[in-house]
Amino acid sequence: MRIEPGTRAIVTGASRGIGRALSVDLARRGARLGLMARGKEALDELAAELPPSPDGAHENAVADVSKWGQTSRAIDRLAKRLDGIDLLVANAGVLHYSPFAEQDVEEAEAMIQVNVLGTMYTVKAALPHMLERGRGHIVVLSSAAGLRSFPWGAVYGGTKAFDRGFAEALRHELAGTGISVTIVYPGEFGTTILAHQRDRLPAWRSNDEERPVTELVDAIVEGVEQDERAVYAPPIVRVLGLSGIAPGVTDRLLVRIRGRSAAPRLD
Ligand SMILES: NC(=O)c1ccc[n+]([C@@H]2O[C@H](COP(=O)([O-])OP(=O)(O)OC[C@H]3O[C@@H](n4cnc5c(N)ncnc54)[C@H](OP(=O)(O)O)[C@@H]3O)[C@@H](O)[C@H]2O)c1
């Protein structure tokens, strides 16, 4: 599909980071946005700042995607106001790095609730609106960690592997319906996702490696327009897919790139 005037796009986690940058880019291309997040003020500010759409005002809906009732009501309302959904971006997510033995159970639960249930609820709520019209595109934000999970990211990586498995099946299952699915595997981009723990990161994860989020936005837009199965950003992330068939090779490669803490066991 082309992203252009007439495109109606819903983005979760639109108030900051990747969701915000993507929403700005989609609006510049003429799309009309349905913005979702928990913080109303940030959504109102963003809706007012976006380039106007020729098809009507941008809309927003406050919802915690980890709650089915809030998510389905918000998406139904946005679909009605926008008069349909052409593009759905299931982007909202949270990340808490910690050695699992020390991980706070509430933080672990939050990752599962937002990254797993939130993604599933978002797609579940939007799909009937898209099936009804027989067209559309769904983008699911997984992560490089959904391809190869990293130390201190046992739960986060698990949630992102869910996103990958969920979206992989969906892309096939929706064949012939007019709806397609693209899975996005970002590496490390400069957003607010680690703002709460910049001073306590895993040794393999350096703040210096972060790339500008606009690079990821360009890759996502191209992935949607070219109907790509997967977007790997930066492209080297694709190598982590090797982990499923050659985990030892992947580990040794990671040690060379990121040091021993990325793969402490080489057996
Ligand atoms: N940044 C990276 O390097 C990177 C790498 C790989 C994958 N990803 C994935 O990309 C996605 C976006 O990450 P980001 O880096 O842009 O994060 P971010 O800067 O922290 O932004 C997260 C967005 O999600 C919203 N959000 C958080 N919890 C929510 C909830 N329960 N319900 C609704 N909205 C919620 C936040 O708004 P409110 O707090 O107002 O709700 C915010 O708009 C995530 O799925 C993440 O796992 C990011």
PDB file of C-alpha atoms and ligand atoms in Angstrom:
ATOM      1  CA  MET A   1       0.000   0.000   0.000  1.00  0.00           C
ATOM      2  CA  ARG A   2       1.029   3.622  -0.539  1.00  0.00           C
ATOM      3  CA  ILE A   3       0.983   5.988   2.420  1.00  0.00           C
ATOM      4  CA  GLU A   4      -0.654   9.108   1.040  1.00  0.00           C
ATOM      5  CA  PRO A   5      -3.645  11.404   1.523  1.00  0.00           C
ATOM      6  CA  GLY A   6      -6.606   9.127   2.209  1.00  0.00           C
ATOM      7  CA  THR A   7      -4.566   6.696   4.349  1.00  0.00           C
ATOM      8  CA  ARG A   8      -5.984   6.268   7.854  1.00  0.00           C
ATOM      9  CA  ALA A   9      -3.381   5.073  10.338  1.00  0.00           C
ATOM     10  CA  ILE A  10      -3.637   4.078  14.004  1.00  0.00           C
ATOM     11  CA  VAL A  11      -0.360   4.083  15.967  1.00  0.00           C
ATOM     12  CA  THR A  12      -0.083   2.840  19.567  1.00  0.00           C
ATOM     13  CA  GLY A  13       2.649   4.326  21.739  1.00  0.00           C
ATOM     14  CA  ALA A  14       2.396   7.425  19.566  1.00  0.00           C
ATOM     15  CA  SER A  15       3.371   9.971  22.229  1.00  0.00           C
ATOM     16  CA  ARG A  16       7.129   9.319  22.312  1.00  0.00           C
ATOM     17  CA  GLY A  17      10.026   7.575  20.607  1.00  0.00           C
ATOM     18  CA  ILE A  18       9.418   5.444  17.531  1.00  0.00           C
ATOM     19  CA  GLY A  19       5.620   5.874  17.582  1.00  0.00           C
ATOM     20  CA  ARG A  20       5.889   9.642  17.676  1.00  0.00           C
ATOM     21  CA  ALA A  21       8.523   9.870  14.928  1.00  0.00           C
ATOM     22  CA  LEU A  22       6.528   7.481  12.737  1.00  0.00           C
ATOM     23  CA  SER A  23       3.294   9.427  13.314  1.00  0.00           C
ATOM     24  CA  VAL A  24       5.013  12.669  12.242  1.00  0.00           C
ATOM     25  CA  ASP A  25       6.337  10.996   9.096  1.00  0.00           C
ATOM     26  CA  LEU A  26       2.961   9.445   8.209  1.00  0.00           C
ATOM     27  CA  ALA A  27       1.220  12.800   8.670  1.00  0.00           C
ATOM     28  CA  ARG A  28       3.805  14.480   6.412  1.00  0.00           C
ATOM     29  CA  ARG A  29       2.875  11.959   3.728  1.00  0.00           C
ATOM     30  CA  GLY A  30      -0.773  13.044   4.042  1.00  0.00           C
ATOM     31  CA  ALA A  31      -2.111  10.260   6.280  1.00  0.00           C
ATOM     32  CA  ARG A  32      -4.783  10.959   8.873  1.00  0.00           C
ATOM     33  CA  LEU A  33      -3.701   9.673  12.282  1.00  0.00           C
ATOM     34  CA  GLY A  34      -5.398   7.965  15.199  1.00  0.00           C
ATOM     35  CA  LEU A  35      -2.899   8.376  18.031  1.00  0.00           C
ATOM     36  CA  MET A  36      -2.904   6.149  21.131  1.00  0.00           C
ATOM     37  CA  ALA A  37      -0.993   6.160  24.435  1.00  0.00           C
ATOM     38  CA  ARG A  38      -1.782   6.527  28.148  1.00  0.00           C
ATOM     39  CA  GLY A  39      -0.726  10.179  28.515  1.00  0.00           C
ATOM     40  CA  LYS A  40      -3.450  12.537  27.228  1.00  0.00           C
ATOM     41  CA  GLU A  41      -1.408  15.735  27.348  1.00  0.00           C
ATOM     42  CA  ALA A  42       1.363  14.389  25.118  1.00  0.00           C
ATOM     43  CA  LEU A  43      -1.198  13.057  22.624  1.00  0.00           C
ATOM     44  CA  ASP A  44      -3.047  16.392  22.491  1.00  0.00           C
ATOM     45  CA  GLU A  45       0.242  18.237  21.918  1.00  0.00           C
ATOM     46  CA  LEU A  46       1.273  15.839  19.162  1.00  0.00           C
ATOM     47  CA  ALA A  47      -2.122  15.981  17.400  1.00  0.00           C
ATOM     48  CA  ALA A  48      -1.852  19.785  17.368  1.00  0.00           C
ATOM     49  CA  GLU A  49       1.731  19.719  16.041  1.00  0.00           C
ATOM     50  CA  LEU A  50       1.208  17.233  13.194  1.00  0.00           C
ATOM     51  CA  PRO A  51       0.923  18.515   9.628  1.00  0.00           C
ATOM     52  CA  PRO A  52      -2.846  18.640   8.949  1.00  0.00           C
ATOM     53  CA  SER A  53      -4.442  15.885   6.908  1.00  0.00           C
ATOM     54  CA  PRO A  54      -6.588  16.813   3.888  1.00  0.00           C
ATOM     55  CA  ASP A  55      -9.147  14.230   5.089  1.00  0.00           C
ATOM     56  CA  GLY A  56      -9.923  15.730   8.495  1.00  0.00           C
ATOM     57  CA  ALA A  57      -8.475  16.310  11.939  1.00  0.00           C
ATOM     58  CA  HIS A  58      -6.064  13.857  13.534  1.00  0.00           C
ATOM     59  CA  GLU A  59      -7.727  11.988  16.389  1.00  0.00           C
ATOM     60  CA  ASN A  60      -6.385  10.579  19.612  1.00  0.00           C
ATOM     61  CA  ALA A  61      -7.537   8.089  22.224  1.00  0.00           C
ATOM     62  CA  VAL A  62      -6.124   7.520  25.680  1.00  0.00           C
ATOM     63  CA  ALA A  63      -5.803   3.819  26.455  1.00  0.00           C
ATOM     64  CA  ASP A  64      -3.589   1.422  28.340  1.00  0.00           C
ATOM     65  CA  VAL A  65      -3.026  -1.295  25.737  1.00  0.00           C
ATOM     66  CA  SER A  66      -2.571  -3.886  28.463  1.00  0.00           C
ATOM     67  CA  LYS A  67      -6.306  -3.554  29.216  1.00  0.00           C
ATOM     68  CA  TRP A  68      -8.607  -5.193  26.671  1.00  0.00           C
ATOM     69  CA  GLY A  69     -11.647  -2.998  27.414  1.00  0.00           C
ATOM     70  CA  GLN A  70      -9.705   0.264  27.072  1.00  0.00           C
ATOM     71  CA  THR A  71      -7.925  -0.895  23.915  1.00  0.00           C
ATOM     72  CA  SER A  72     -10.980  -2.201  22.093  1.00  0.00           C
ATOM     73  CA  ARG A  73     -13.073   0.863  22.977  1.00  0.00           C
ATOM     74  CA  ALA A  74     -10.305   3.245  21.853  1.00  0.00           C
ATOM     75  CA  ILE A  75      -9.757   1.434  18.551  1.00  0.00           C
ATOM     76  CA  ASP A  76     -13.493   1.185  17.817  1.00  0.00           C
ATOM     77  CA  ARG A  77     -13.829   4.915  18.469  1.00  0.00           C
ATOM     78  CA  LEU A  78     -10.838   5.820  16.302  1.00  0.00           C
ATOM     79  CA  ALA A  79     -12.004   3.530  13.473  1.00  0.00           C
ATOM     80  CA  LYS A  80     -15.378   5.262  13.548  1.00  0.00           C
ATOM     81  CA  ARG A  81     -13.941   8.786  13.609  1.00  0.00           C
ATOM     82  CA  LEU A  82     -11.393   8.041  10.879  1.00  0.00           C
ATOM     83  CA  ASP A  83     -13.989   6.060   8.917  1.00  0.00           C
ATOM     84  CA  GLY A  84     -11.812   2.926   8.768  1.00  0.00           C
ATOM     85  CA  ILE A  85      -8.254   1.731   9.356  1.00  0.00           C
ATOM     86  CA  ASP A  86      -5.766   1.274   6.505  1.00  0.00           C
ATOM     87  CA  LEU A  87      -2.619   0.995   8.620  1.00  0.00           C
ATOM     88  CA  LEU A  88      -2.303  -0.294  12.173  1.00  0.00           C
ATOM     89  CA  VAL A  89       1.017   0.013  14.020  1.00  0.00           C
ATOM     90  CA  ALA A  90       1.200  -2.075  17.212  1.00  0.00           C
ATOM     91  CA  ASN A  91       4.164  -0.251  18.667  1.00  0.00           C
ATOM     92  CA  ALA A  92       3.574   0.462  22.394  1.00  0.00           C
ATOM     93  CA  GLY A  93       6.122  -1.363  24.512  1.00  0.00           C
ATOM     94  CA  VAL A  94       8.171  -1.236  27.718  1.00  0.00           C
ATOM     95  CA  LEU A  95      11.640  -2.487  28.611  1.00  0.00           C
ATOM     96  CA  HIS A  96      13.285  -3.232  31.963  1.00  0.00           C
ATOM     97  CA  TYR A  97      16.754  -4.774  31.726  1.00  0.00           C
ATOM     98  CA  SER A  98      17.855  -6.744  34.765  1.00  0.00           C
ATOM     99  CA  PRO A  99      19.492 -10.032  35.633  1.00  0.00           C
ATOM    100  CA  PHE A 100      16.438 -12.268  35.934  1.00  0.00           C
ATOM    101  CA  ALA A 101      17.334 -13.398  39.475  1.00  0.00           C
ATOM    102  CA  GLU A 102      17.060  -9.749  40.578  1.00  0.00           C
ATOM    103  CA  GLN A 103      14.175  -8.744  38.344  1.00  0.00           C
ATOM    104  CA  ASP A 104      11.240  -7.155  40.035  1.00  0.00           C
ATOM    105  CA  VAL A 105       8.179  -9.315  39.346  1.00  0.00           C
ATOM    106  CA  GLU A 106       5.991  -6.258  38.704  1.00  0.00           C
ATOM    107  CA  GLU A 107       8.393  -4.996  36.032  1.00  0.00           C
ATOM    108  CA  ALA A 108       8.457  -8.449  34.417  1.00  0.00           C
ATOM    109  CA  GLU A 109       4.655  -8.564  34.472  1.00  0.00           C
ATOM    110  CA  ALA A 110       4.454  -5.078  32.939  1.00  0.00           C
ATOM    111  CA  MET A 111       6.572  -6.199  29.971  1.00  0.00           C
ATOM    112  CA  ILE A 112       4.329  -9.214  29.423  1.00  0.00           C
ATOM    113  CA  GLN A 113       1.162  -7.161  29.838  1.00  0.00           C
ATOM    114  CA  VAL A 114       2.180  -4.380  27.438  1.00  0.00           C
ATOM    115  CA  ASN A 115       4.436  -6.142  24.916  1.00  0.00           C
ATOM    116  CA  VAL A 116       2.484  -9.411  24.692  1.00  0.00           C
ATOM    117  CA  LEU A 117      -1.126  -8.733  25.695  1.00  0.00           C
ATOM    118  CA  GLY A 118      -1.019  -5.127  24.458  1.00  0.00           C
ATOM    119  CA  THR A 119       0.100  -6.183  20.974  1.00  0.00           C
ATOM    120  CA  MET A 120      -2.439  -8.984  20.842  1.00  0.00           C
ATOM    121  CA  TYR A 121      -5.317  -6.763  22.092  1.00  0.00           C
ATOM    122  CA  THR A 122      -4.403  -3.990  19.618  1.00  0.00           C
ATOM    123  CA  VAL A 123      -4.520  -6.329  16.632  1.00  0.00           C
ATOM    124  CA  LYS A 124      -7.589  -8.188  17.919  1.00  0.00           C
ATOM    125  CA  ALA A 125      -9.520  -4.931  18.254  1.00  0.00           C
ATOM    126  CA  ALA A 126      -8.507  -3.512  14.865  1.00  0.00           C
ATOM    127  CA  LEU A 127      -8.769  -6.638  12.733  1.00  0.00           C
ATOM    128  CA  PRO A 128     -12.592  -6.744  12.373  1.00  0.00           C
ATOM    129  CA  HIS A 129     -12.562  -3.152  11.061  1.00  0.00           C
ATOM    130  CA  MET A 130      -9.881  -4.057   8.514  1.00  0.00           C
ATOM    131  CA  LEU A 131     -11.477  -7.385   7.479  1.00  0.00           C
ATOM    132  CA  GLU A 132     -14.786  -5.643   6.925  1.00  0.00           C
ATOM    133  CA  ARG A 133     -13.179  -3.501   4.208  1.00  0.00           C
ATOM    134  CA  GLY A 134     -10.904  -6.231   2.888  1.00  0.00           C
ATOM    135  CA  ARG A 135      -7.734  -4.171   2.892  1.00  0.00           C
ATOM    136  CA  GLY A 136      -5.046  -2.825   5.159  1.00  0.00           C
ATOM    137  CA  HIS A 137      -1.614  -3.343   6.631  1.00  0.00           C
ATOM    138  CA  ILE A 138      -0.524  -4.276  10.159  1.00  0.00           C
ATOM    139  CA  VAL A 139       2.922  -3.462  11.549  1.00  0.00           C
ATOM    140  CA  VAL A 140       4.111  -5.243  14.698  1.00  0.00           C
ATOM    141  CA  LEU A 141       7.158  -3.933  16.564  1.00  0.00           C
ATOM    142  CA  SER A 142       9.274  -6.867  17.686  1.00  0.00           C
ATOM    143  CA  SER A 143      12.993  -6.312  18.330  1.00  0.00           C
ATOM    144  CA  ALA A 144      16.437  -7.664  17.540  1.00  0.00           C
ATOM    145  CA  ALA A 145      15.885  -9.331  20.930  1.00  0.00           C
ATOM    146  CA  GLY A 146      12.944 -11.207  19.411  1.00  0.00           C
ATOM    147  CA  LEU A 147      15.439 -12.990  17.145  1.00  0.00           C
ATOM    148  CA  ARG A 148      18.153 -13.625  19.761  1.00  0.00           C
ATOM    149  CA  SER A 149      17.456 -12.849  23.387  1.00  0.00           C
ATOM    150  CA  PHE A 150      20.230 -11.146  25.379  1.00  0.00           C
ATOM    151  CA  PRO A 151      21.480 -11.469  28.987  1.00  0.00           C
ATOM    152  CA  TRP A 152      19.458  -9.192  31.331  1.00  0.00           C
ATOM    153  CA  GLY A 153      16.635  -9.390  28.788  1.00  0.00           C
ATOM    154  CA  ALA A 154      15.158 -12.817  29.502  1.00  0.00           C
ATOM    155  CA  VAL A 155      11.619 -11.503  29.919  1.00  0.00           C
ATOM    156  CA  TYR A 156      11.903  -8.636  27.400  1.00  0.00           C
ATOM    157  CA  GLY A 157      13.357 -10.989  24.767  1.00  0.00           C
ATOM    158  CA  GLY A 158      10.602 -13.489  25.538  1.00  0.00           C
ATOM    159  CA  THR A 159       7.922 -10.860  24.929  1.00  0.00           C
ATOM    160  CA  LYS A 160       9.525  -9.790  21.653  1.00  0.00           C
ATOM    161  CA  ALA A 161       9.769 -13.428  20.503  1.00  0.00           C
ATOM    162  CA  PHE A 162       6.019 -13.592  21.147  1.00  0.00           C
ATOM    163  CA  ASP A 163       5.522 -10.550  18.902  1.00  0.00           C
ATOM    164  CA  ARG A 164       7.555 -12.256  16.166  1.00  0.00           C
ATOM    165  CA  GLY A 165       5.673 -15.571  16.408  1.00  0.00           C
ATOM    166  CA  PHE A 166       2.305 -13.846  16.606  1.00  0.00           C
ATOM    167  CA  ALA A 167       2.902 -11.676  13.552  1.00  0.00           C
ATOM    168  CA  GLU A 168       4.543 -14.465  11.507  1.00  0.00           C
ATOM    169  CA  ALA A 169       1.452 -16.661  11.807  1.00  0.00           C
ATOM    170  CA  LEU A 170      -0.858 -13.730  11.174  1.00  0.00           C
ATOM    171  CA  ARG A 171       0.841 -12.774   7.902  1.00  0.00           C
ATOM    172  CA  HIS A 172       0.167 -16.259   6.536  1.00  0.00           C
ATOM    173  CA  GLU A 173      -3.271 -16.592   8.096  1.00  0.00           C
ATOM    174  CA  LEU A 174      -4.463 -13.346   6.502  1.00  0.00           C
ATOM    175  CA  ALA A 175      -3.364 -14.387   2.994  1.00  0.00           C
ATOM    176  CA  GLY A 176      -6.149 -13.602   0.539  1.00  0.00           C
ATOM    177  CA  THR A 177      -7.975 -11.185   2.864  1.00  0.00           C
ATOM    178  CA  GLY A 178      -6.358  -8.013   1.485  1.00  0.00           C
ATOM    179  CA  ILE A 179      -4.582  -7.450   4.809  1.00  0.00           C
ATOM    180  CA  SER A 180      -0.853  -7.873   5.166  1.00  0.00           C
ATOM    181  CA  VAL A 181       1.602  -7.879   8.068  1.00  0.00           C
ATOM    182  CA  THR A 182       5.150  -6.554   8.468  1.00  0.00           C
ATOM    183  CA  ILE A 183       7.296  -7.409  11.515  1.00  0.00           C
ATOM    184  CA  VAL A 184       9.897  -4.855  12.559  1.00  0.00           C
ATOM    185  CA  TYR A 185      13.163  -5.880  14.239  1.00  0.00           C
ATOM    186  CA  PRO A 186      14.904  -2.711  15.463  1.00  0.00           C
ATOM    187  CA  GLY A 187      18.378  -2.790  16.938  1.00  0.00           C
ATOM    188  CA  GLU A 188      19.116   0.139  19.254  1.00  0.00           C
ATOM    189  CA  PHE A 189      17.527   3.522  18.561  1.00  0.00           C
ATOM    190  CA  GLY A 190      17.596   6.739  20.546  1.00  0.00           C
ATOM    191  CA  THR A 191      14.193   6.934  22.265  1.00  0.00           C
ATOM    192  CA  THR A 192      12.895   7.239  25.825  1.00  0.00           C
ATOM    193  CA  ILE A 193      12.496   3.491  26.381  1.00  0.00           C
ATOM    194  CA  LEU A 194      15.570   3.284  28.644  1.00  0.00           C
ATOM    195  CA  ALA A 195      15.227   6.709  30.260  1.00  0.00           C
ATOM    196  CA  HIS A 196      14.419   5.065  33.613  1.00  0.00           C
ATOM    197  CA  GLN A 197      17.654   3.076  33.677  1.00  0.00           C
ATOM    198  CA  ARG A 198      20.338   4.836  31.648  1.00  0.00           C
ATOM    199  CA  ASP A 199      22.725   4.395  34.574  1.00  0.00           C
ATOM    200  CA  ARG A 200      22.141   0.651  34.864  1.00  0.00           C
ATOM    201  CA  LEU A 201      22.412  -1.070  31.496  1.00  0.00           C
ATOM    202  CA  PRO A 202      23.788  -4.498  30.621  1.00  0.00           C
ATOM    203  CA  ALA A 203      27.516  -4.360  29.782  1.00  0.00           C
ATOM    204  CA  TRP A 204      26.881  -5.284  26.120  1.00  0.00           C
ATOM    205  CA  ARG A 205      24.394  -2.401  25.717  1.00  0.00           C
ATOM    206  CA  SER A 206      26.109   0.925  25.220  1.00  0.00           C
ATOM    207  CA  ASN A 207      24.240   4.219  24.858  1.00  0.00           C
ATOM    208  CA  ASP A 208      26.801   5.101  22.139  1.00  0.00           C
ATOM    209  CA  GLU A 209      25.440   2.456  19.756  1.00  0.00           C
ATOM    210  CA  GLU A 210      22.031   4.127  19.442  1.00  0.00           C
ATOM    211  CA  ARG A 211      20.974   5.210  15.977  1.00  0.00           C
ATOM    212  CA  PRO A 212      18.640   8.072  14.999  1.00  0.00           C
ATOM    213  CA  VAL A 213      15.021   7.032  15.045  1.00  0.00           C
ATOM    214  CA  THR A 214      14.336   8.677  11.643  1.00  0.00           C
ATOM    215  CA  GLU A 215      16.433   5.899  10.071  1.00  0.00           C
ATOM    216  CA  LEU A 216      14.049   3.320  11.526  1.00  0.00           C
ATOM    217  CA  VAL A 217      10.980   5.294  10.440  1.00  0.00           C
ATOM    218  CA  ASP A 218      12.238   5.342   6.824  1.00  0.00           C
ATOM    219  CA  ALA A 219      12.779   1.570   6.950  1.00  0.00           C
ATOM    220  CA  ILE A 220       9.278   0.959   8.378  1.00  0.00           C
ATOM    221  CA  VAL A 221       7.589   3.116   5.736  1.00  0.00           C
ATOM    222  CA  GLU A 222       9.506   1.332   2.974  1.00  0.00           C
ATOM    223  CA  GLY A 223       8.601  -2.037   4.530  1.00  0.00           C
ATOM    224  CA  VAL A 224       4.901  -1.163   4.472  1.00  0.00           C
ATOM    225  CA  GLU A 225       4.965   0.271   0.953  1.00  0.00           C
ATOM    226  CA  GLN A 226       6.910  -2.721  -0.401  1.00  0.00           C
ATOM    227  CA  ASP A 227       4.838  -5.190   1.655  1.00  0.00           C
ATOM    228  CA  GLU A 228       7.977  -6.655   3.208  1.00  0.00           C
ATOM    229  CA  ARG A 229       7.609  -9.619   5.531  1.00  0.00           C
ATOM    230  CA  ALA A 230      10.222  -8.165   7.874  1.00  0.00           C
ATOM    231  CA  VAL A 231      12.161  -4.958   8.450  1.00  0.00           C
ATOM    232  CA  TYR A 232      15.627  -5.341   9.991  1.00  0.00           C
ATOM    233  CA  ALA A 233      17.040  -2.008  11.112  1.00  0.00           C
ATOM    234  CA  PRO A 234      19.961  -1.607  10.864  1.00  0.00           C
ATOM    235  CA  PRO A 235      20.220  -4.407   8.236  1.00  0.00           C
ATOM    236  CA  ILE A 236      22.920  -6.269  10.259  1.00  0.00           C
ATOM    237  CA  VAL A 237      20.165  -7.248  12.747  1.00  0.00           C
ATOM    238  CA  ARG A 238      19.104  -9.884  10.208  1.00  0.00           C
ATOM    239  CA  VAL A 239      22.192 -11.914  11.211  1.00  0.00           C
ATOM    240  CA  LEU A 240      20.580 -12.595  14.611  1.00  0.00           C
ATOM    241  CA  GLY A 241      18.045 -14.775  12.781  1.00  0.00           C
ATOM    242  CA  LEU A 242      20.935 -17.253  12.465  1.00  0.00           C
ATOM    243  CA  SER A 243      20.531 -17.986  16.157  1.00  0.00           C
ATOM    244  CA  GLY A 244      17.721 -20.456  15.432  1.00  0.00           C
ATOM    245  CA  ILE A 245      19.955 -22.690  13.313  1.00  0.00           C
ATOM    246  CA  ALA A 246      23.494 -21.835  14.451  1.00  0.00           C
ATOM    247  CA  PRO A 247      23.348 -20.437  18.003  1.00  0.00           C
ATOM    248  CA  GLY A 248      27.069 -21.006  18.661  1.00  0.00           C
ATOM    249  CA  VAL A 249      28.111 -19.075  15.557  1.00  0.00           C
ATOM    250  CA  THR A 250      25.766 -16.236  16.539  1.00  0.00           C
ATOM    251  CA  ASP A 251      27.190 -16.160  20.073  1.00  0.00           C
ATOM    252  CA  ARG A 252      30.775 -15.955  18.812  1.00  0.00           C
ATOM    253  CA  LEU A 253      29.840 -13.181  16.431  1.00  0.00           C
ATOM    254  CA  LEU A 254      28.166 -11.231  19.235  1.00  0.00           C
ATOM    255  CA  VAL A 255      31.228 -11.633  21.460  1.00  0.00           C
ATOM    256  CA  ARG A 256      33.328 -10.083  18.706  1.00  0.00           C
ATOM    257  CA  ILE A 257      30.924  -7.173  18.267  1.00  0.00           C
ATOM    258  CA  ARG A 258      29.730  -6.549  21.837  1.00  0.00           C
ATOM    259  CA  GLY A 259      32.130  -8.412  24.128  1.00  0.00           C
ATOM    260  CA  ARG A 260      31.830 -11.461  26.351  1.00  0.00           C
ATOM    261  CA  SER A 261      28.844 -10.156  28.295  1.00  0.00           C
ATOM    262  CA  ALA A 262      26.650 -10.639  25.186  1.00  0.00           C
ATOM    263  CA  ALA A 263      27.312 -14.408  25.275  1.00  0.00           C
ATOM    264  CA  PRO A 264      29.079 -15.512  28.472  1.00  0.00           C
ATOM    265  CA  ARG A 265      28.745 -19.238  27.592  1.00  0.00           C
ATOM    266  CA  LEU A 266      30.397 -20.372  24.378  1.00  0.00           C
ATOM    267  CA  ASP A 267      29.738 -24.101  24.777  1.00  0.00           C
TER     268      ASP A 267
HETATM  269  N1  LIG B   1      14.080   2.022  21.044  1.00  0.00           N
HETATM  270  C1  LIG B   1      14.649   0.917  20.639  1.00  0.00           C
HETATM  271  O1  LIG B   1      15.880   0.857  20.456  1.00  0.00           O
HETATM  272  C2  LIG B   1      13.819  -0.308  20.354  1.00  0.00           C
HETATM  273  C3  LIG B   1      14.506  -1.464  19.905  1.00  0.00           C
HETATM  274  C4  LIG B   1      13.767  -2.591  19.627  1.00  0.00           C
HETATM  275  C5  LIG B   1      12.394  -2.588  19.763  1.00  0.00           C
HETATM  276  N2  LIG B   1      11.764  -1.466  20.211  1.00  0.00           N
HETATM  277  C6  LIG B   1      10.301  -1.524  20.371  1.00  0.00           C
HETATM  278  O2  LIG B   1       9.713  -0.386  19.782  1.00  0.00           O
HETATM  279  C7  LIG B   1       8.515  -0.031  20.484  1.00  0.00           C
HETATM  280  C8  LIG B   1       8.539   1.448  20.849  1.00  0.00           C
HETATM  281  O3  LIG B   1       9.668   1.683  21.663  1.00  0.00           O
HETATM  282  P1  LIG B   1      10.257   3.149  21.942  1.00  0.00           P
HETATM  283  O4  LIG B   1      11.714   2.966  22.050  1.00  0.00           O
HETATM  284  O5  LIG B   1       9.699   4.117  21.002  1.00  0.00           O
HETATM  285  O6  LIG B   1       9.670   3.410  23.426  1.00  0.00           O
HETATM  286  P2  LIG B   1       9.369   4.795  24.196  1.00  0.00           P
HETATM  287  O7  LIG B   1      10.196   5.893  23.686  1.00  0.00           O
HETATM  288  O8  LIG B   1       9.470   4.457  25.648  1.00  0.00           O
HETATM  289  O9  LIG B   1       7.823   5.061  23.850  1.00  0.00           O
HETATM  290  C9  LIG B   1       6.876   4.125  24.279  1.00  0.00           C
HETATM  291  C10 LIG B   1       5.479   4.572  23.885  1.00  0.00           C
HETATM  292  O10 LIG B   1       4.552   3.548  24.312  1.00  0.00           O
HETATM  293  C11 LIG B   1       3.549   4.136  25.154  1.00  0.00           C
HETATM  294  N3  LIG B   1       3.144   3.143  26.144  1.00  0.00           N
HETATM  295  C12 LIG B   1       3.905   2.563  27.106  1.00  0.00           C
HETATM  296  N4  LIG B   1       3.164   1.732  27.848  1.00  0.00           N
HETATM  297  C13 LIG B   1       1.907   1.792  27.348  1.00  0.00           C
HETATM  298  C14 LIG B   1       0.676   1.185  27.691  1.00  0.00           C
HETATM  299  N5  LIG B   1       0.571   0.340  28.733  1.00  0.00           N
HETATM  300  N6  LIG B   1      -0.419   1.471  26.958  1.00  0.00           N
HETATM  301  C15 LIG B   1      -0.344   2.339  25.927  1.00  0.00           C
HETATM  302  N7  LIG B   1       0.786   2.945  25.535  1.00  0.00           N
HETATM  303  C16 LIG B   1       1.885   2.673  26.262  1.00  0.00           C
HETATM  304  C17 LIG B   1       4.216   5.375  25.744  1.00  0.00           C
HETATM  305  O11 LIG B   1       3.265   6.393  26.112  1.00  0.00           O
HETATM  306  P3  LIG B   1       2.575   6.452  27.571  1.00  0.00           P
HETATM  307  O12 LIG B   1       3.656   6.188  28.571  1.00  0.00           O
HETATM  308  O13 LIG B   1       1.974   7.815  27.658  1.00  0.00           O
HETATM  309  O14 LIG B   1       1.526   5.388  27.567  1.00  0.00           O
HETATM  310  C18 LIG B   1       5.050   5.870  24.569  1.00  0.00           C
HETATM  311  O15 LIG B   1       4.255   6.602  23.684  1.00  0.00           O
HETATM  312  C19 LIG B   1       8.444  -0.972  21.700  1.00  0.00           C
HETATM  313  O16 LIG B   1       7.571  -2.035  21.396  1.00  0.00           O
HETATM  314  C20 LIG B   1       9.871  -1.479  21.830  1.00  0.00           C
HETATM  315  O17 LIG B   1       9.938  -2.744  22.435  1.00  0.00           O
HETATM  316  C21 LIG B   1      12.443  -0.328  20.525  1.00  0.00           C
END
